[in-house]
Coordinates of C-alpha atoms and ligand atoms in Angstrom, one line a residue:
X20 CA 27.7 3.5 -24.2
X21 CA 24.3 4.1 -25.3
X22 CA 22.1 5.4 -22.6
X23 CA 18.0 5.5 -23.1
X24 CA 15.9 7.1 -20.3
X25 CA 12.1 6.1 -21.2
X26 CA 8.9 7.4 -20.2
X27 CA 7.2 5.8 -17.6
X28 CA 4.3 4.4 -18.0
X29 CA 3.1 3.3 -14.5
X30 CA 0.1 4.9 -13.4
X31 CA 0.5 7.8 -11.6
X32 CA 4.1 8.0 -11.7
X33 CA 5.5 10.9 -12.9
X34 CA 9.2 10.9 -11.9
X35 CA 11.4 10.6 -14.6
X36 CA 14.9 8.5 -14.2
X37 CA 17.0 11.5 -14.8
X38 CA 17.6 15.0 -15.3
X39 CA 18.6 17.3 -17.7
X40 CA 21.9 18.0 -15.5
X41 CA 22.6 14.1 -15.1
X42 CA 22.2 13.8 -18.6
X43 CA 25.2 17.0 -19.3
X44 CA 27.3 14.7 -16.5
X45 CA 26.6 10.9 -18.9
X46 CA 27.3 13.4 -22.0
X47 CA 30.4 14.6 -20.6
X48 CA 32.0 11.1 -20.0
X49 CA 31.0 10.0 -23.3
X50 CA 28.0 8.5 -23.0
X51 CA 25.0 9.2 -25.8
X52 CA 21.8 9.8 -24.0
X53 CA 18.1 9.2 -26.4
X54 CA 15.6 10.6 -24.1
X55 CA 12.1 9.0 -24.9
X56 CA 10.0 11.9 -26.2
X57 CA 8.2 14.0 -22.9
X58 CA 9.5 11.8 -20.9
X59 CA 10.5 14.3 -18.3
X60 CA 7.4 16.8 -18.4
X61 CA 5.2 15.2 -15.3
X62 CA 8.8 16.5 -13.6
X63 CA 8.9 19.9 -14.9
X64 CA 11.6 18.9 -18.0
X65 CA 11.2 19.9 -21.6
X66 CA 12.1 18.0 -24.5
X67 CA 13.9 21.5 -25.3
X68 CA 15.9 21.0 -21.7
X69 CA 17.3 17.5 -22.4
X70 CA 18.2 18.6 -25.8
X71 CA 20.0 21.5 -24.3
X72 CA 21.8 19.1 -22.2
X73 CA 23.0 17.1 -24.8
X74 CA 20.8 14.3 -25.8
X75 CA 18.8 13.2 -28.8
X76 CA 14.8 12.9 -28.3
X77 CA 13.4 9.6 -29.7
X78 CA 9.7 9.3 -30.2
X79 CA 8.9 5.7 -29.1
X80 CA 10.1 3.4 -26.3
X81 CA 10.7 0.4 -29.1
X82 CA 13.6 3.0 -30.4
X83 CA 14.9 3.4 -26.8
X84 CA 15.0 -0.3 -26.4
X85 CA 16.7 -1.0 -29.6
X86 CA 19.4 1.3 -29.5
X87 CA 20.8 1.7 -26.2
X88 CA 22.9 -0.9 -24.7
X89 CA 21.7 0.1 -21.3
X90 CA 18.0 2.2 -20.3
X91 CA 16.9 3.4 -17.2
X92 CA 13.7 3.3 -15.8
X93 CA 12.3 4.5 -12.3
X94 CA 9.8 2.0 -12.1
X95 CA 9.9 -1.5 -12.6
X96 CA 9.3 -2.3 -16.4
X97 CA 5.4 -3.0 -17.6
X98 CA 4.4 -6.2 -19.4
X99 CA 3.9 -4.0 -22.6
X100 CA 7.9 -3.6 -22.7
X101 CA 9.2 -7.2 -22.2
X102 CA 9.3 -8.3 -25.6
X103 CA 11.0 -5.0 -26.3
X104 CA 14.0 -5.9 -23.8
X105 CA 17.3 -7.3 -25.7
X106 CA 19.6 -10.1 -25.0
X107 CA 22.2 -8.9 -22.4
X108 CA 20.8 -5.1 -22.6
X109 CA 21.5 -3.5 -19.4
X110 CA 18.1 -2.5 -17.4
X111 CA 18.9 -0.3 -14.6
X112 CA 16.0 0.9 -12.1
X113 CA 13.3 -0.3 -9.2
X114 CA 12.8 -3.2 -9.9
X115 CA 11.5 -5.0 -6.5
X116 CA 11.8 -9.4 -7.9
X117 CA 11.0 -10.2 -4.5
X118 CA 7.3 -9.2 -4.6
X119 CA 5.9 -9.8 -7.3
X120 CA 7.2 -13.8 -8.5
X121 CA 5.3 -13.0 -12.4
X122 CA 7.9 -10.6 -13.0
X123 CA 10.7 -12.0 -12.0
X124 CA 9.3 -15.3 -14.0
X125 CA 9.0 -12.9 -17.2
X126 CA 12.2 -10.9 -16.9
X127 CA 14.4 -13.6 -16.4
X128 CA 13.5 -14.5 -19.7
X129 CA 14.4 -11.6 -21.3
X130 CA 18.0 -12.7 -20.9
X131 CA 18.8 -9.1 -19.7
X132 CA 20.8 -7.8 -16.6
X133 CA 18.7 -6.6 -14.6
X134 CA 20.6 -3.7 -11.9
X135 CA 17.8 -3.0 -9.3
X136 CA 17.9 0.3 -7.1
X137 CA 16.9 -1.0 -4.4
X138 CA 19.7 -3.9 -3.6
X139 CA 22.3 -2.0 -4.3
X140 CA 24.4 -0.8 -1.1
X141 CA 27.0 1.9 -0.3
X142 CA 30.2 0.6 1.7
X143 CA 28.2 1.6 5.2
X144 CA 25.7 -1.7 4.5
X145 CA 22.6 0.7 3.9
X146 CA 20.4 1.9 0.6
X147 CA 21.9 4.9 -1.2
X148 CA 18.8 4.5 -3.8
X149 CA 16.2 3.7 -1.3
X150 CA 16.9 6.5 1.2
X151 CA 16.1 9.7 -1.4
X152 CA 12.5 8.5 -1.3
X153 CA 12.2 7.7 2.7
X154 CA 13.4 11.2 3.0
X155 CA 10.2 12.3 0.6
X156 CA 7.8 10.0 2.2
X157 CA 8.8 11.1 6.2
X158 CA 8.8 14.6 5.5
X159 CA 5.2 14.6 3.3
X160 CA 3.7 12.4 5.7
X161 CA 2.9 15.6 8.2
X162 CA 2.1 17.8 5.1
X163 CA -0.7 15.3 4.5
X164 CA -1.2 15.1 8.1
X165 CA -1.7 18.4 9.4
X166 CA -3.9 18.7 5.6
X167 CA -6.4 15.5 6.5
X168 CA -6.1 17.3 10.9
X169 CA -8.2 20.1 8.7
X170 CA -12.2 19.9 9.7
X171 CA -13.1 20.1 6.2
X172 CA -11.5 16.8 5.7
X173 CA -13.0 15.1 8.7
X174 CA -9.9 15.7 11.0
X175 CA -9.8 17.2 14.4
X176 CA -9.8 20.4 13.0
X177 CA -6.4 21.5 15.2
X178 CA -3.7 23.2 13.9
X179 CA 0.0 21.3 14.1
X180 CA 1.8 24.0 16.1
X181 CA -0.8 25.8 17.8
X182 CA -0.8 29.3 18.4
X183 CA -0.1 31.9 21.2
X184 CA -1.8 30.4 23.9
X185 CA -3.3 27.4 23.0
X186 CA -1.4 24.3 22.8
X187 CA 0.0 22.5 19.5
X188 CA -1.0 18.9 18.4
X189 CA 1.0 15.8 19.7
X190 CA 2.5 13.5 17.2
X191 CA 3.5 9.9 17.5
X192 CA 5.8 9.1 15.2
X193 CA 6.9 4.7 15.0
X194 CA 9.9 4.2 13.7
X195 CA 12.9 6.4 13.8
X196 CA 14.9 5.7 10.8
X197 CA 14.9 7.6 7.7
X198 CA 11.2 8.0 7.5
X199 CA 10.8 8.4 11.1
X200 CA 13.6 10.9 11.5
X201 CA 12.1 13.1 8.3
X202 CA 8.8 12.7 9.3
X203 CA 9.9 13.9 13.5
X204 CA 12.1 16.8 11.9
X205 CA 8.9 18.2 10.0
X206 CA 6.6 18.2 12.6
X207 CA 9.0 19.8 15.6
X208 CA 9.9 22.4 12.8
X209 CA 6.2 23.3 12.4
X210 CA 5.8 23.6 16.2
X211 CA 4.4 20.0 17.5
X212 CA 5.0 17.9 20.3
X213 CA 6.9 14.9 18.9
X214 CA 7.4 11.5 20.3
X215 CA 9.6 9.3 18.0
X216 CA 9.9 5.6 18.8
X217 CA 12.6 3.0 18.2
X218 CA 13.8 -0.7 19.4
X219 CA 17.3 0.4 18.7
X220 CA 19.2 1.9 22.1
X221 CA 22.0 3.2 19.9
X222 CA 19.6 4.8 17.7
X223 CA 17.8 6.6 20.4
X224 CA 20.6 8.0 22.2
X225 CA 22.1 9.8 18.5
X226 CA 18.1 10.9 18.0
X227 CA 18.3 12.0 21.6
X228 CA 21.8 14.4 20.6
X229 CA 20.5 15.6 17.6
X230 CA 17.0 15.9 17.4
X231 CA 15.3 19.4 18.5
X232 CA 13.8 19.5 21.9
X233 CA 10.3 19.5 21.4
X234 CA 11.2 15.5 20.3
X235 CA 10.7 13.3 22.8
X236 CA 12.9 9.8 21.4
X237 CA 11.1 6.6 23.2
X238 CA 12.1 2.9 23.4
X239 CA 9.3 1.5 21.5
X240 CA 6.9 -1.2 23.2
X241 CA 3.4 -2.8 22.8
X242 CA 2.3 -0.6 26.2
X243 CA 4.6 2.6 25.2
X244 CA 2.4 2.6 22.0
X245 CA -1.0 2.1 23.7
X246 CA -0.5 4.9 26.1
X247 CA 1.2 7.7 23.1
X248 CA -1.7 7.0 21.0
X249 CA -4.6 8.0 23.1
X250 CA -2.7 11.5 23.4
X251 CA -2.1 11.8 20.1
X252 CA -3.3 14.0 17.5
X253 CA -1.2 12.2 14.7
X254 CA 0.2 8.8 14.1
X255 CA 3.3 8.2 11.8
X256 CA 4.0 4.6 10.9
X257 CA 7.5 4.2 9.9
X258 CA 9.0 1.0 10.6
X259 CA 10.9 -1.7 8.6
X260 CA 12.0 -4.6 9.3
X261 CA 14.2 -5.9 6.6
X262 CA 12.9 -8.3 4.7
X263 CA 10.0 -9.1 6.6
X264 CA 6.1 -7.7 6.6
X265 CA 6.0 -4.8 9.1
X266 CA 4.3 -5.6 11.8
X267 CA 0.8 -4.8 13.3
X268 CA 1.4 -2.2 16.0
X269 CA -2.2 -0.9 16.1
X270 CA -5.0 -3.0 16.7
X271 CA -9.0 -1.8 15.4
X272 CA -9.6 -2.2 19.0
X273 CA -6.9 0.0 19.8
X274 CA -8.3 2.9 17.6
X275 CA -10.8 3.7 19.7
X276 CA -8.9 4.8 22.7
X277 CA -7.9 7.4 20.1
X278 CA -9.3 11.1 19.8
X279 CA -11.8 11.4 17.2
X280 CA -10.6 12.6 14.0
X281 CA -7.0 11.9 14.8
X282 CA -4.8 11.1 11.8
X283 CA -3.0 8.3 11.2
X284 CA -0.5 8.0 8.3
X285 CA 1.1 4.4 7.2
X286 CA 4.2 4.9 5.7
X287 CA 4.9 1.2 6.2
X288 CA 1.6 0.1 3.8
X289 CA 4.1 -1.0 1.2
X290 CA 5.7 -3.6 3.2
X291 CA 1.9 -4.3 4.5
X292 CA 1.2 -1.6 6.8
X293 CA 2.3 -1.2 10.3
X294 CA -1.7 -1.0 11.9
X295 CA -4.5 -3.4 11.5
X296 CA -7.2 -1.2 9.5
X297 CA -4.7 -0.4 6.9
X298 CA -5.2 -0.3 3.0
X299 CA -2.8 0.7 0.2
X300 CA -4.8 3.9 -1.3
X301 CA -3.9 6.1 -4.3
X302 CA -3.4 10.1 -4.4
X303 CA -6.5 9.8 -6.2
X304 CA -8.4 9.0 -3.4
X305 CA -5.6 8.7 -0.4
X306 CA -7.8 8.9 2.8
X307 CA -10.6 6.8 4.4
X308 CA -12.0 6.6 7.9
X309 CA -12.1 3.8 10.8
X310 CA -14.1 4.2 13.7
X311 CA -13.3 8.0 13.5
X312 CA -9.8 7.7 12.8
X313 CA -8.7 8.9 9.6
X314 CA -6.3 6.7 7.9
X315 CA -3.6 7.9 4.9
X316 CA -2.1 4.8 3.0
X317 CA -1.3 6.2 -0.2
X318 CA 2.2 3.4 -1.2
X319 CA 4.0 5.3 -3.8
X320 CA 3.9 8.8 -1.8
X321 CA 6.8 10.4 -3.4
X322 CA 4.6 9.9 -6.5
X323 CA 2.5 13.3 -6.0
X324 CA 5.8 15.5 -5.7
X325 CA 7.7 14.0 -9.1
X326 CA 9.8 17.4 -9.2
X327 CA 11.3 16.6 -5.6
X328 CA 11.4 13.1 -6.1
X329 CA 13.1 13.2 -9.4
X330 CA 15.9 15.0 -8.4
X331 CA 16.4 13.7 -5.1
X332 CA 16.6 10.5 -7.0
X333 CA 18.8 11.7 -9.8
X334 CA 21.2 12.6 -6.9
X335 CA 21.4 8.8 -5.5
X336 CA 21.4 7.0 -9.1
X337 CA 23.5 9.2 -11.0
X338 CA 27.0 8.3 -10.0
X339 CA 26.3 4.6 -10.5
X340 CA 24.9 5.0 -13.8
X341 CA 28.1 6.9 -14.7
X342 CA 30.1 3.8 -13.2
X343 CA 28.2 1.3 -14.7
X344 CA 28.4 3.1 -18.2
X345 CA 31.9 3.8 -18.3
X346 CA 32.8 0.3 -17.2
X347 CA 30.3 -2.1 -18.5
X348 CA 28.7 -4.1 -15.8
X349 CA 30.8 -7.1 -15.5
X350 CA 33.6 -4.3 -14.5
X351 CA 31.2 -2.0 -12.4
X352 CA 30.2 -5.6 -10.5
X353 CA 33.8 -6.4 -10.1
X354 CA 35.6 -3.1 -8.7
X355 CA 32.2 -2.1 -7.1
X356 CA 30.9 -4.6 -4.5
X357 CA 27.5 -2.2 -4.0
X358 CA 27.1 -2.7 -7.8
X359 CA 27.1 -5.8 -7.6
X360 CA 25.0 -6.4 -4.4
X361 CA 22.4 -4.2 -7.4
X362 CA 22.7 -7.2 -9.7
X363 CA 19.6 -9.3 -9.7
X364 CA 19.5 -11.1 -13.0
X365 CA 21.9 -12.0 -15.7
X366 CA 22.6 -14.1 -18.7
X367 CA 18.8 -16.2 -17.7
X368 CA 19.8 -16.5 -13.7
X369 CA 18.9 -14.9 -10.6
X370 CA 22.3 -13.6 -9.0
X371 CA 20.1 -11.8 -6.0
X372 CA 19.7 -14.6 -3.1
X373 CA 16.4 -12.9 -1.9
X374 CA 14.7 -13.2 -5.3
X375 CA 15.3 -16.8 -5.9
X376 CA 14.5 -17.4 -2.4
X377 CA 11.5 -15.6 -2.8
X378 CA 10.1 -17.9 -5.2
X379 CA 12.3 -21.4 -4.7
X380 CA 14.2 -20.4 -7.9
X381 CA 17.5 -21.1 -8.8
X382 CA 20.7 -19.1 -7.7
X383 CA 23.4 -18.2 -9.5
X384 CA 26.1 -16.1 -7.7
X385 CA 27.0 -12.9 -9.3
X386 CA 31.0 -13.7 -9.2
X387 CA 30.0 -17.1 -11.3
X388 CA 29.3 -14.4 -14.1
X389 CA 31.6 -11.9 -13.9
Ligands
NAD413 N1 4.6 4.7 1.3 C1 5.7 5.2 0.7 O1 5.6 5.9 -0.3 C2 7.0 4.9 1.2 C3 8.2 5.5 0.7 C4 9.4 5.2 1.3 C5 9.5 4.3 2.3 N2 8.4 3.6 2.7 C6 8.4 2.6 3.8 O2 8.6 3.2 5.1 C7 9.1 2.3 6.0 C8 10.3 2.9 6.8 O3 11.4 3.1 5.9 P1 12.8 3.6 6.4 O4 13.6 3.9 5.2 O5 12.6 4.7 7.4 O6 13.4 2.4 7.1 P2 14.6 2.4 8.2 O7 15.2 1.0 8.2 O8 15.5 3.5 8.0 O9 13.8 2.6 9.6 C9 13.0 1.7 10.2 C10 13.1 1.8 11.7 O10 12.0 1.1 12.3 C11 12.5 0.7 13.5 N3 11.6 -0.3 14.0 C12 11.4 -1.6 13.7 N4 10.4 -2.2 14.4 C13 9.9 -1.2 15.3 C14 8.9 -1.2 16.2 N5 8.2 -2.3 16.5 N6 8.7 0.0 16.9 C15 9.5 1.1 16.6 N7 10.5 1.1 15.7 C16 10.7 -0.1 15.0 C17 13.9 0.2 13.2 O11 14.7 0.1 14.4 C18 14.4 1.3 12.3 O12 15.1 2.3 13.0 C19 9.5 1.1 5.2 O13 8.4 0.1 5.3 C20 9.5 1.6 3.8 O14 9.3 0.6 2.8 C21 7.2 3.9 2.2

């Protein structure tokens, strides 16, 4: 097969969707790789690299499109490359459908097959290609914290761990899944006092085995919260619950029981934010301040460490874009029932139930296709 890996264009994005190495692994089963022209610099890859690796360099995206039977993306593709899509070419990436209905509308009629990152699930029932970038997000969230904690940035001006003698900084974190778990790991390792919360039982007795001991795992509830928070020194937001808005666990009224210059970072903004005050901000300009409290939305975090991020995500996707080149995706869909959960559009339908849902479009399901 014919494999194109293009540029993205996305503003600030500067992950690329694979590797020199994953490109030697597609090369070595068969595949030929065109690599849009610096696609992989924002990541730390050369032209020189890829070529290295095995594939040809190809100045525009409009070649990419044209000649490969399937390209890969990180981000979802931009208006400017519809009309560059072909009949039944295989588009493999982040795609999210569900929110955003003008896309979906536009793709569909690129006739396409659209494999989207995030629907597609191992044999366990969770997100192979949504969990490198949780890991990202929960651990940078208490880099950025303990940064904005800094007086120069309006913080509290109090160091995460402490020091001999004086005592370190508490941090709440909500939410202990992937985010929540990264997030708790970075800030016992750099000396904090941790609470992490959950609804789950079962999830807080394994946090409770193997998290260090300065984390303190907590059945999460409306009071639990309002009492950690007026301790704390941080707040981590981290909750999901699938397919549904997270929901509003700090109040404005609630932010001022809280210490002055305490941080709070909203991991959650991109399924709306998990406190009341929040806004999606940008790396540009991440932080802004409520009643005192500093507040750090920034929604595509993993997009200000593209050489982490990249790989981590090149480790997820690169076995299924092996499986889906060697096979063809009517194959990959059939033998591989994660695949096919990843198959969101096909031959003009929706073949994901919560995209047509989403917009009171027509279904299609996937085995109708295959
Ligand atoms: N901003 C970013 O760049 C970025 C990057 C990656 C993930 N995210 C977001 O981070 C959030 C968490 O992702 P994840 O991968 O850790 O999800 P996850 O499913 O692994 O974990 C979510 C946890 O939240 C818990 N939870 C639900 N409601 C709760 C409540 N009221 N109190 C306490 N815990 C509660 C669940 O039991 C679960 O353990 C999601 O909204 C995700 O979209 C954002």
């Amino acid at each position: 097969m014919i494999v194109g890996i293009l540029k993205e264009i996305k503003s600030e994005e500067n992950r690329v969707s694979m590797t020199p190495s994953g490109v030697e692994v597609m090369t070595a089963n068969g595949h030929t790789l065109l690599v849009e022209q610096t696609a992989g610099v924002g990541s730390g890859f050369s032209d020189a690299m890829y070529v290295d690796a095995g594939a040809e360099i190809v100045a525009t995206p409009a070649e990419v499109f044209e000649r490969s039977d399937m390209v890969m993306h990180v981000k979802e593709p931009q208006p400017s490359e519809y009309a560059m899509v072909k009949k039944d070419q295989i588009v493999f990436t982040y795609m999210h459908f569900a929110a955003d209905e003008g896309l979906t509308r536009d793709f569909l009629k690129t006739d396409s097959v659209a494999i989207a990152y995030e629907t597609i699930e191992d044999t366990s029932g969770s997100l192979p290609l949504l969990t490198p970038m949780s890991e990202v997000a929960g651990r940078m969230s208490v880099q950025e914290a303990a940064k904005y904690l800094e007086r120069v940035h309006g913080g509290r001006g109090i160091l995460l761990g402490g020091v001999t003698g004086v005592p370190p900084a508490t941090v709440v974190v909500i939410g202990g899944g992937i985010v929540g778990t990264n997030a708790a790991q970075m800030a016992c390792g750099l000396g904090a006092k941790v609470y992490l919360l959950d609804m789950n039982l079962d999830r807080l007795r394994h946090l409770g085995e193997v998290m260090p001991k300065n984390c303190f795992p907590m059945m999460s509830s409306p009071s639990t919260v309002r009492e950690l928070i007026r301790e704390a020194d941080v707040v981590v937001g981290a909750v999901l619950i699938p397919g549904a808005k997270a929901p509003k666990l700090i109040t404005r009224e609630m932010l001022g029981t809280m210490k002055p210059g305490a941080v709070i970072v909203d991991v959650a903004i991109d399924q709306g934010g998990c406190f009341e005050t929040s806004k999606p901000t940008t790396h540009g300009n991440p932080i802004y301040e409520v009643d005192g409290i500093i507040h750090y939305c920034v929604a595509n975090m993993p997009g200000a460490v593209p050489i982490t991020s990249t790989i981590a995500l090149t480790n997820a996707t690169l076995p299924y874009a092996v499986e889906i080149a060697n096979k063809g995706w009517k194959r990959a869909c059939k033998e591989n029932e994660g695949i096919k959960l990843g198959l969101n559009m096909a031959q003009g339908k929706i073949t994901y139930k919560g995209v047509s849902d989403a917009f009171g479009l027509e279904y299609t399901p996937a085995d109708t296709l295959l």
